[in-house]
Short mmCIF file of C-alpha atoms in Angstrom, two decimals:
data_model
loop_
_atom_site.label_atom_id
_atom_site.label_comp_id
_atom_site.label_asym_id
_atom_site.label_seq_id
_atom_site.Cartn_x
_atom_site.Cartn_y
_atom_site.Cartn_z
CA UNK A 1 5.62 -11.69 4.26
CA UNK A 2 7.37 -14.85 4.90
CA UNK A 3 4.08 -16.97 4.85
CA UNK A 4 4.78 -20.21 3.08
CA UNK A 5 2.48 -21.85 0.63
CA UNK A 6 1.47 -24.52 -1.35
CA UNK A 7 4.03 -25.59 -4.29
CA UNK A 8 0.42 -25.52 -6.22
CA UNK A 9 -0.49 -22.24 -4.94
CA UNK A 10 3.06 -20.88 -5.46
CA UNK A 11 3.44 -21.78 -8.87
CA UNK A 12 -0.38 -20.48 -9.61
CA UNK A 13 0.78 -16.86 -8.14
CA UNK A 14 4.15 -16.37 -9.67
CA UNK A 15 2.29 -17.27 -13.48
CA UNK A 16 -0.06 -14.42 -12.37
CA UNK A 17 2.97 -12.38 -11.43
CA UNK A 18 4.77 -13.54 -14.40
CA UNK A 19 1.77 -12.84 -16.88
CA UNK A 20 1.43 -9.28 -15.07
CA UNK A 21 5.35 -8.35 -15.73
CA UNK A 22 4.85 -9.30 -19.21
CA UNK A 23 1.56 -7.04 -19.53
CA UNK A 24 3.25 -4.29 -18.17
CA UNK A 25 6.61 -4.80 -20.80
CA UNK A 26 4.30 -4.21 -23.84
CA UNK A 27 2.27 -1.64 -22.25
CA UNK A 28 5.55 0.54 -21.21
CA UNK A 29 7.71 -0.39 -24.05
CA UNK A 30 6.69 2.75 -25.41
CA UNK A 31 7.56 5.00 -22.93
CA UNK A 32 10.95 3.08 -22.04
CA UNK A 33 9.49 0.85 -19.23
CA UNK A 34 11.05 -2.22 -18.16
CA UNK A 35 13.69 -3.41 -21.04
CA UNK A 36 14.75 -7.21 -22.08
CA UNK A 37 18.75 -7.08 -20.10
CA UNK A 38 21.43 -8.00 -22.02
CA UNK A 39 22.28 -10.63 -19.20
CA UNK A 40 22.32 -11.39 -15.76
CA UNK A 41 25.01 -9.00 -14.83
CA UNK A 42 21.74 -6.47 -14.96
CA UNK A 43 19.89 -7.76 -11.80
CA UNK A 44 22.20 -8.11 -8.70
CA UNK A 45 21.49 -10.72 -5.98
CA UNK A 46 23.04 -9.47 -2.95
CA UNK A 47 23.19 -9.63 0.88
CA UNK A 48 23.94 -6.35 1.59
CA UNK A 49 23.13 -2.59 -0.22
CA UNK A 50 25.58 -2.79 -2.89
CA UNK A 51 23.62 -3.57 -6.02
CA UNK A 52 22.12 -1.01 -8.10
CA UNK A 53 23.69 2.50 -8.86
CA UNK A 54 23.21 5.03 -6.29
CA UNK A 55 21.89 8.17 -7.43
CA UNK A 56 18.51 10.89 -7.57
CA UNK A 57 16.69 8.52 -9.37
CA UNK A 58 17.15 5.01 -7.40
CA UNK A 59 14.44 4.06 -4.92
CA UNK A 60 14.12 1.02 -2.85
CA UNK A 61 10.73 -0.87 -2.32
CA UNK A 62 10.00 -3.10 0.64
CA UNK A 63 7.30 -5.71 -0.51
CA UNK A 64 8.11 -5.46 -3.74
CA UNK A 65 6.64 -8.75 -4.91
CA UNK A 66 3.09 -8.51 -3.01
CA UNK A 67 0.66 -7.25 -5.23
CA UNK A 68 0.98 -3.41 -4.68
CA UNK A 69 4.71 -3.36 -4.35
CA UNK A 70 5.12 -5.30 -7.06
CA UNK A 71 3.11 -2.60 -9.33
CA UNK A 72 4.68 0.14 -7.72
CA UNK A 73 8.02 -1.86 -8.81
CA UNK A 74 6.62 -1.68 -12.60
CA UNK A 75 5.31 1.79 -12.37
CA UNK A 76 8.26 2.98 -11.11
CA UNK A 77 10.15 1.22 -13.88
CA UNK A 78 8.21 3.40 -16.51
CA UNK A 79 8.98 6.19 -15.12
CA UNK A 80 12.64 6.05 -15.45
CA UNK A 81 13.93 4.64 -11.85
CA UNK A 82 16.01 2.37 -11.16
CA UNK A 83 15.15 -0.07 -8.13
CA UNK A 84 16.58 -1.92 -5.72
CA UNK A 85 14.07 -4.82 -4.45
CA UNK A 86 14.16 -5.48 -1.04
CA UNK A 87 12.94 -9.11 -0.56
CA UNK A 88 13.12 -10.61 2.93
CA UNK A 89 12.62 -14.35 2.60
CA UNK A 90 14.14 -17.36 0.39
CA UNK A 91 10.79 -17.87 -0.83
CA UNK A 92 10.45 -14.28 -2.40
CA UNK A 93 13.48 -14.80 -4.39
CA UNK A 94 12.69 -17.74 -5.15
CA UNK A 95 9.21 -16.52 -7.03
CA UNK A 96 11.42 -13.73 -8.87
CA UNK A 97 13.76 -16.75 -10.14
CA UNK A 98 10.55 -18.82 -11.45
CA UNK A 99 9.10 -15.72 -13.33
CA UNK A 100 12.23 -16.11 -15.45
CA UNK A 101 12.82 -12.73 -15.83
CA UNK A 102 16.74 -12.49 -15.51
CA UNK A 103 19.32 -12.64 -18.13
CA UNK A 104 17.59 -12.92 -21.48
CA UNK A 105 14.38 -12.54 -20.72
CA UNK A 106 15.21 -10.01 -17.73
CA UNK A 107 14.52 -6.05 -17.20
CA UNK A 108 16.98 -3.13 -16.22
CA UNK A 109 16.92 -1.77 -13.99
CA UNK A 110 16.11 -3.92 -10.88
CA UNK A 111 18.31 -5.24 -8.30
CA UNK A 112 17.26 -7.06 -5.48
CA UNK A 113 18.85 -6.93 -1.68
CA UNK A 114 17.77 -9.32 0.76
CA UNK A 115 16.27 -6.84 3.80
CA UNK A 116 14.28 -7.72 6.74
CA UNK A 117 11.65 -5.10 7.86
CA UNK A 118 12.40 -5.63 12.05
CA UNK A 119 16.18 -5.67 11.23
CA UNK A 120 17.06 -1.96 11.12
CA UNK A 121 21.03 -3.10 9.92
CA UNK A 122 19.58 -4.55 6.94
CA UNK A 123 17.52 -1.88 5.88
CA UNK A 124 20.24 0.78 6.84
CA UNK A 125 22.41 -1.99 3.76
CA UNK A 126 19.05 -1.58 1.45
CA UNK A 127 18.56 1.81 1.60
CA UNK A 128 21.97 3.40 1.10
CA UNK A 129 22.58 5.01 -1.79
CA UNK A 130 18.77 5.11 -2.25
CA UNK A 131 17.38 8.75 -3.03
CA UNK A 132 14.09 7.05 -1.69
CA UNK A 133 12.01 4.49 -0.19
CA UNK A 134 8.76 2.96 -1.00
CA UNK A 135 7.30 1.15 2.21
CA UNK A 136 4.66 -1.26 0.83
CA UNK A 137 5.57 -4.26 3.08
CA UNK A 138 2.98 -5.51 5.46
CA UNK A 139 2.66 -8.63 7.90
CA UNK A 140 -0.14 -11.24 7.22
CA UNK A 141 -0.65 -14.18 8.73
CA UNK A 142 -2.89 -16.88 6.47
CA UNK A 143 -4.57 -18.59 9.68
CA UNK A 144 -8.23 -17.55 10.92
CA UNK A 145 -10.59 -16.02 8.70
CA UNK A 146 -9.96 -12.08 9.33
CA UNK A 147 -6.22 -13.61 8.04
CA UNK A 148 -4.84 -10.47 10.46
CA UNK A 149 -4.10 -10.67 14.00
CA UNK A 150 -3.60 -8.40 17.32
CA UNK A 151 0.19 -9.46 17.31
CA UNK A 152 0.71 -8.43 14.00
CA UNK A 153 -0.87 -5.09 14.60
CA UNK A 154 2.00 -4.38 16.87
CA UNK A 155 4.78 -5.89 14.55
CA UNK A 156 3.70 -3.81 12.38
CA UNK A 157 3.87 -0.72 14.12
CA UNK A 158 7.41 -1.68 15.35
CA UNK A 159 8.35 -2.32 11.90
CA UNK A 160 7.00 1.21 10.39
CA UNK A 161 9.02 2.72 13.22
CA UNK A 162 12.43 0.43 12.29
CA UNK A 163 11.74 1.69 8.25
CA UNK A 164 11.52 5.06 9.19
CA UNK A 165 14.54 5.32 11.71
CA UNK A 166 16.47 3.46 8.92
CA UNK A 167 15.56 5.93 6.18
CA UNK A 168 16.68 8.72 8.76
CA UNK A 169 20.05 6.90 9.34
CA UNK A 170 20.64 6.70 6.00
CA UNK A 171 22.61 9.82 4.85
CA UNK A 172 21.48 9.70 0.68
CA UNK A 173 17.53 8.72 1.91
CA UNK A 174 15.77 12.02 1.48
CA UNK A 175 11.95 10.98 1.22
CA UNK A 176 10.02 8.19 1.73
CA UNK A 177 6.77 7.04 0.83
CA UNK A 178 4.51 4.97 3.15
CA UNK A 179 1.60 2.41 2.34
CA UNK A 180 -0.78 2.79 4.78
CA UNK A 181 -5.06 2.07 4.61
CA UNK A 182 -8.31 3.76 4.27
CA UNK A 183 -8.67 2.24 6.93
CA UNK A 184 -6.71 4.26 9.21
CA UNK A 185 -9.38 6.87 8.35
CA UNK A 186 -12.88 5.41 9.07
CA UNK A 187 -13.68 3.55 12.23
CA UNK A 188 -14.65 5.70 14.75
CA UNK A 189 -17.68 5.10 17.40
CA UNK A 190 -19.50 8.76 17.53
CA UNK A 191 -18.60 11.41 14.50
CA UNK A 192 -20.68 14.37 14.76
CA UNK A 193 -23.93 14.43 12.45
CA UNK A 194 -25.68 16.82 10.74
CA UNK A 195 -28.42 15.06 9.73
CA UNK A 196 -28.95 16.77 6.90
CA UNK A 197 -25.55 16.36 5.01
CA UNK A 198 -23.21 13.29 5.39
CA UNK A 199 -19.92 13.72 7.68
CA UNK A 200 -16.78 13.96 4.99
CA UNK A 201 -14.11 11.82 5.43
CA UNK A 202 -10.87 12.82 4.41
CA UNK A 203 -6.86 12.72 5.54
CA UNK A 204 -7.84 14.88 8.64
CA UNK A 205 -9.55 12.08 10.00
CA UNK A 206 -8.17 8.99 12.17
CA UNK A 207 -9.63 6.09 12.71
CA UNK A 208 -10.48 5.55 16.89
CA UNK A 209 -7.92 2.77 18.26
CA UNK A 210 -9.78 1.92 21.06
CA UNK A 211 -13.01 0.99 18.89
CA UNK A 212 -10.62 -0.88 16.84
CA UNK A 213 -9.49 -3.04 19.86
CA UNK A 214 -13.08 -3.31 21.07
CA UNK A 215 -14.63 -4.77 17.87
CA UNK A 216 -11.45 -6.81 16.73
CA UNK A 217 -10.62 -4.84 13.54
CA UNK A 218 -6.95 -5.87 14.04
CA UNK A 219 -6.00 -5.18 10.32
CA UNK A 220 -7.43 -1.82 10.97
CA UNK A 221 -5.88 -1.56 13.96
CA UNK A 222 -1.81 -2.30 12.99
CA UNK A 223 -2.84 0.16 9.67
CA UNK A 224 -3.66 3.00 12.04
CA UNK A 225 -0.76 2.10 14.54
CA UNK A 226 1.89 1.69 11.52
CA UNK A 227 1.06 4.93 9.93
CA UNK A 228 1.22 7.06 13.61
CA UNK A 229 4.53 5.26 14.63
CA UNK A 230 5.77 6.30 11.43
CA UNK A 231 4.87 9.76 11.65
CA UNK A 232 6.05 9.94 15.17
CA UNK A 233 9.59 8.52 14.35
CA UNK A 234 9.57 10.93 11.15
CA UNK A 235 8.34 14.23 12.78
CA UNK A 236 11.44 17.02 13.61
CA UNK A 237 14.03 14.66 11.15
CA UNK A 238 15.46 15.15 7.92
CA UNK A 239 13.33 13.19 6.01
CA UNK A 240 10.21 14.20 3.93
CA UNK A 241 7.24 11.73 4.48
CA UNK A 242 3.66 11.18 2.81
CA UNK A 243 1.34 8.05 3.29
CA UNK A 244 -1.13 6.99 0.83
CA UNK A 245 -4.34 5.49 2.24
CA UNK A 246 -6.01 3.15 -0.37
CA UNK A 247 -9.26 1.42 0.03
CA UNK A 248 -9.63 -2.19 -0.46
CA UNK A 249 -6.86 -2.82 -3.60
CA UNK A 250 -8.58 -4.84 -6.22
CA UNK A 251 -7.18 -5.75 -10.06
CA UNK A 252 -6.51 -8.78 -12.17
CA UNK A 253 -5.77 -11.31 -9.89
CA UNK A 254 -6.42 -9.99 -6.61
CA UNK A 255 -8.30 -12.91 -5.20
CA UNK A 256 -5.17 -15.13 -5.31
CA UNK A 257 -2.22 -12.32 -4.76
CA UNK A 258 -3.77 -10.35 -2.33
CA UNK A 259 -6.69 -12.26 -0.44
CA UNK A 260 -4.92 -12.13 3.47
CA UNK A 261 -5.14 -9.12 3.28
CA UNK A 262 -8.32 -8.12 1.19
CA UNK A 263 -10.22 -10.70 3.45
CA UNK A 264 -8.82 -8.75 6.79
CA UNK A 265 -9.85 -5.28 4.89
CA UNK A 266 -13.29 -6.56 4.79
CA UNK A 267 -13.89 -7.23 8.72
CA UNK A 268 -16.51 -4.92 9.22
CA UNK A 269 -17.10 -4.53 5.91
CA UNK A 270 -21.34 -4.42 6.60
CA UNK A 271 -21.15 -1.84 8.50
CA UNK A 272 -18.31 0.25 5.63
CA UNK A 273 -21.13 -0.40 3.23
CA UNK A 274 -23.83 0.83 5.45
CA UNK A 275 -22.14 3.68 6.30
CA UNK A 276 -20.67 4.29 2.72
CA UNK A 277 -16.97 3.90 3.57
CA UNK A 278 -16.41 0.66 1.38
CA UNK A 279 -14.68 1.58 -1.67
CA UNK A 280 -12.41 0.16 -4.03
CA UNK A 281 -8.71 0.74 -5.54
CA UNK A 282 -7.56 -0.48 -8.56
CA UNK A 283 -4.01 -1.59 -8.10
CA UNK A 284 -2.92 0.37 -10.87
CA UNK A 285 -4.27 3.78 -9.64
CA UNK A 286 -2.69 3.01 -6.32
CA UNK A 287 1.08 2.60 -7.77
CA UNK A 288 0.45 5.57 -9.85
CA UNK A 289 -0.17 7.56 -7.14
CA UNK A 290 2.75 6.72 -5.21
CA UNK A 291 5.17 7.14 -7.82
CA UNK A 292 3.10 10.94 -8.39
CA UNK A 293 3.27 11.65 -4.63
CA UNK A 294 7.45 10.81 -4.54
CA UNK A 295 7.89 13.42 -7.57
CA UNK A 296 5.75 16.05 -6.29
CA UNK A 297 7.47 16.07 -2.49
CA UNK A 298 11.15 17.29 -4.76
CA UNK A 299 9.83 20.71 -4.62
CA UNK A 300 7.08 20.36 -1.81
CA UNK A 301 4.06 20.04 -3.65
CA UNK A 302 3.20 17.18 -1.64
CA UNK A 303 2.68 16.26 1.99
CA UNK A 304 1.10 14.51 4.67
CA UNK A 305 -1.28 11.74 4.03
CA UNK A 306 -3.63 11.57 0.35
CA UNK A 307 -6.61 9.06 0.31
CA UNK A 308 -6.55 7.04 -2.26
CA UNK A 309 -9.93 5.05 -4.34
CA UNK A 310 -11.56 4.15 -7.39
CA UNK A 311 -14.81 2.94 -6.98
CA UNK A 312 -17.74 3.49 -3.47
CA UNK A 313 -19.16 0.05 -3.43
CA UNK A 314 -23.29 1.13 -3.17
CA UNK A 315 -24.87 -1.27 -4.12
CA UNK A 316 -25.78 -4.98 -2.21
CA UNK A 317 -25.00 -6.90 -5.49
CA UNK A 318 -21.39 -5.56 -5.38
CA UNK A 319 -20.86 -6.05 -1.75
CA UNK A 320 -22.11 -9.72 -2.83
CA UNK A 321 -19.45 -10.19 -5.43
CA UNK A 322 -16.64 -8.80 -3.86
CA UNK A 323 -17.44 -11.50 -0.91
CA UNK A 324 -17.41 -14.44 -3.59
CA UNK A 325 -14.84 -12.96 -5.21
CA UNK A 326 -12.68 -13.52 -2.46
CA UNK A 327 -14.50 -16.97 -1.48
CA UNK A 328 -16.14 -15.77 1.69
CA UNK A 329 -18.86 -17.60 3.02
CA UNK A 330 -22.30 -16.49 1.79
CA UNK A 331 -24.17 -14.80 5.39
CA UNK A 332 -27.52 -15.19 6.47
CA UNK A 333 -28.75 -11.89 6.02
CA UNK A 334 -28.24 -9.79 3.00
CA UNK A 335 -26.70 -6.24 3.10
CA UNK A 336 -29.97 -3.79 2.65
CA UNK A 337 -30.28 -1.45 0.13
CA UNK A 338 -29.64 2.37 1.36
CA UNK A 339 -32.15 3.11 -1.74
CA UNK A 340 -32.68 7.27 -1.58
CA UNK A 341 -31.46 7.26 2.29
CA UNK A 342 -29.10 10.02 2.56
CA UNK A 343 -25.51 8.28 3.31
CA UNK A 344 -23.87 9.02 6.76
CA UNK A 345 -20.98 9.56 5.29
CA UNK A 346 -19.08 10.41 2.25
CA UNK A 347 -15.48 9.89 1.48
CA UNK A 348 -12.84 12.65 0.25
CA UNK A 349 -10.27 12.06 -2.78
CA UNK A 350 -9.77 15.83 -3.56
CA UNK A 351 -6.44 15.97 -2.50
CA UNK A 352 -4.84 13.44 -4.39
CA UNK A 353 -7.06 14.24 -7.61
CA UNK A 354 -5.73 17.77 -7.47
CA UNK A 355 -2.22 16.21 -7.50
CA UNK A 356 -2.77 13.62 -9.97
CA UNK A 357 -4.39 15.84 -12.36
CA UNK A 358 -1.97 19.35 -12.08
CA UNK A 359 0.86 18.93 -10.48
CA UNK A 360 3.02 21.49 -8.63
CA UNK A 361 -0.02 24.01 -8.29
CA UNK A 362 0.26 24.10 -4.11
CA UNK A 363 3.06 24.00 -1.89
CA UNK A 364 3.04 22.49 2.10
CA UNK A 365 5.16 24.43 4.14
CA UNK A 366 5.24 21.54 6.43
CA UNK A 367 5.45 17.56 5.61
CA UNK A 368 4.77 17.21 9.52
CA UNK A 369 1.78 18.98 10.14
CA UNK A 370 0.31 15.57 10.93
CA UNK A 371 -2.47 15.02 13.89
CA UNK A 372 -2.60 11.82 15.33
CA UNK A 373 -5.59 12.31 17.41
#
């Protein structure tokens, strides 16, 4: 968000995004994805909310070019919407201009607004006429290794709550669907054991802020606080509100579009794989579900918060490729192998596999039934 880069490294990640807009043409041709435009009059560059048609069926997506907002962006595409981008830096636009994806060689559908996340004017501008908004922007910062820190916990906590109070300014904003992090979910100093089966993890449980703070999981930390704020500002307004909590997001070309924050994720990720918490989310899977979630909260099929994962990491030869994956240095002592040792823990995906798989089958009588504690 607003973190500049190498000219190298820029060019290397808007290919990547480039080569993944093109994959997802061909693959959603056939179900009328993403179209060639018939010229640039199809993608609007604006300052404030006006581009795109307002209507049931337009959304707006912060972060839409980091790597889950920008699938979300595709997904969403397939399905029929149309969306309005909201970028919030030069650079940002300026990637979308080097993909070369307007006029000719553009899509319909998307229109881009230029929207800052702490700026609640600009959003109010983004959002309006919006049916809906996707919140997949988050801060990272590329210096240190965790690439997270404690001041952008708090910014992003303060930003949550600016995205949510615009959404309930904004008169056509009805629902809104909110990126948050497995993470939220797992840390927490003493759960109560019975030895004999492992503790289950699921979207009744919060991750402790205090051990957070104590042990320096700052990524975790801003997660946790962003999803709460958001809840807070939401809870008793007219707006309908679900957060989807994936594990670490992983896909073609993670390492370079997503490695601040897949390298935060993975502070404390020994003790995750110790503990079995460490799982993975393909990108794809992740967009899917948020798109899912949206549709099924029209007729209140869908609520509150829905874990979201692939893939429990068990094994020490995974944990071991995930770190080179991401280039992390290699540590002196190797992650042991639980072998037959019962696991501590085991997470929950029920919730969103019922949805995914049948939709409409149960109804929440309440969107903010939501305990923070």
């Amino acid at each position: 968000m607003g973190v500049l880069r190498s000219t190298q490294s820029m060019q290397a990640e808007v290919e990547e995004m480039r080569a993944a807009l093109l994959h997802g043409h061909r693959a959603g041709a056939a179900a009328a994805g993403w179209r060639p435009s018939a010229g640039d009059a199809d993608v609007k560059r604006a300052a404030g909310g006006d581009g795109g048609a307002a209507g049931p069926r337009t959304v707006c997506v912060t972060g839409g070019i980091s790597f889950v907002g920008f699938t979300v962006v595709d997904r969403l595409l397939r399905h029929g919407y149309t969306v309005r981008l909201a970028l919030e830096t030069q650079e940002d636009l300026d990637k979308l201009r080097e993909m070369e994806m307007f006029g000719e060689d553009g899509r319909d559908g998307v229109w881009t607004v230029m929207a800052n996340v702490t700026d609640p004017e600009s959003l109010h501008r983004a959002f309006d006429g919006c049916a809906g908004v996707f919140h997949t922007s988050a801060f990272v910062d590329p210096g240190g290794m965790s690439g997270y820190t404690k001041h952008m916990a708090s910014l992003e906590a303060k930003a949550a709550e600016q995205v949510i109070e615009a959404c309930v300014r904004t008169e056509s904003v009805r629902k809104c669907v909110f990126t948050s992090s497995l993470l939220a979910c797992v840390w927490r100093e003493n759960y109560p054991h019975d030895r004999r089966f492992p503790t289950i993890i699921d979207e009744n449980c919060w991750s402790d802020e205090n051990f957070c703070r104590d042990n320096k999981l700052w990524f975790a930390l801003g997660k946790i606080a962003a999803e709460k704020a958001a809840w807070r500002a939401a809870r008793g307004r007219d707006l309908k509100l679900v957060t989807v909590c994936p594990a670490l997001v992983t896909g073609p070309g993670f390492r370079r579009r997503n490695s601040t924050a897949s390298i935060a994720y993975l502070k404390g990720a020994r003790a995750m794989f110790a503990d079995g918490l460490l799982a993975t989310a393909n990108v794809e899977t992740v967009a899917e579900a948020h798109v899912r979630v949206y549709e099924a909260m029209g007729n209140n099929t869908a609520g509150g918060r829905y874990i979201c994962y692939d893939h429990v990491v068990q094994r020490p030869e995974e944990f071991a490729e995930l770190e080179r994956q991401l280039g992390l240095p290699r540590r002196a002592a190797a992650v042991e192998d639980s072998g037959d040792r019962p696991a501590r823990f085991e997470l929950c995906r029920q919730k969103l596999a019922r949805l995914m798989s049948t939709r409409r089958r149960c109804t929440y009588d309440d969107y903010y039934s939501v305990a923070l504690d």
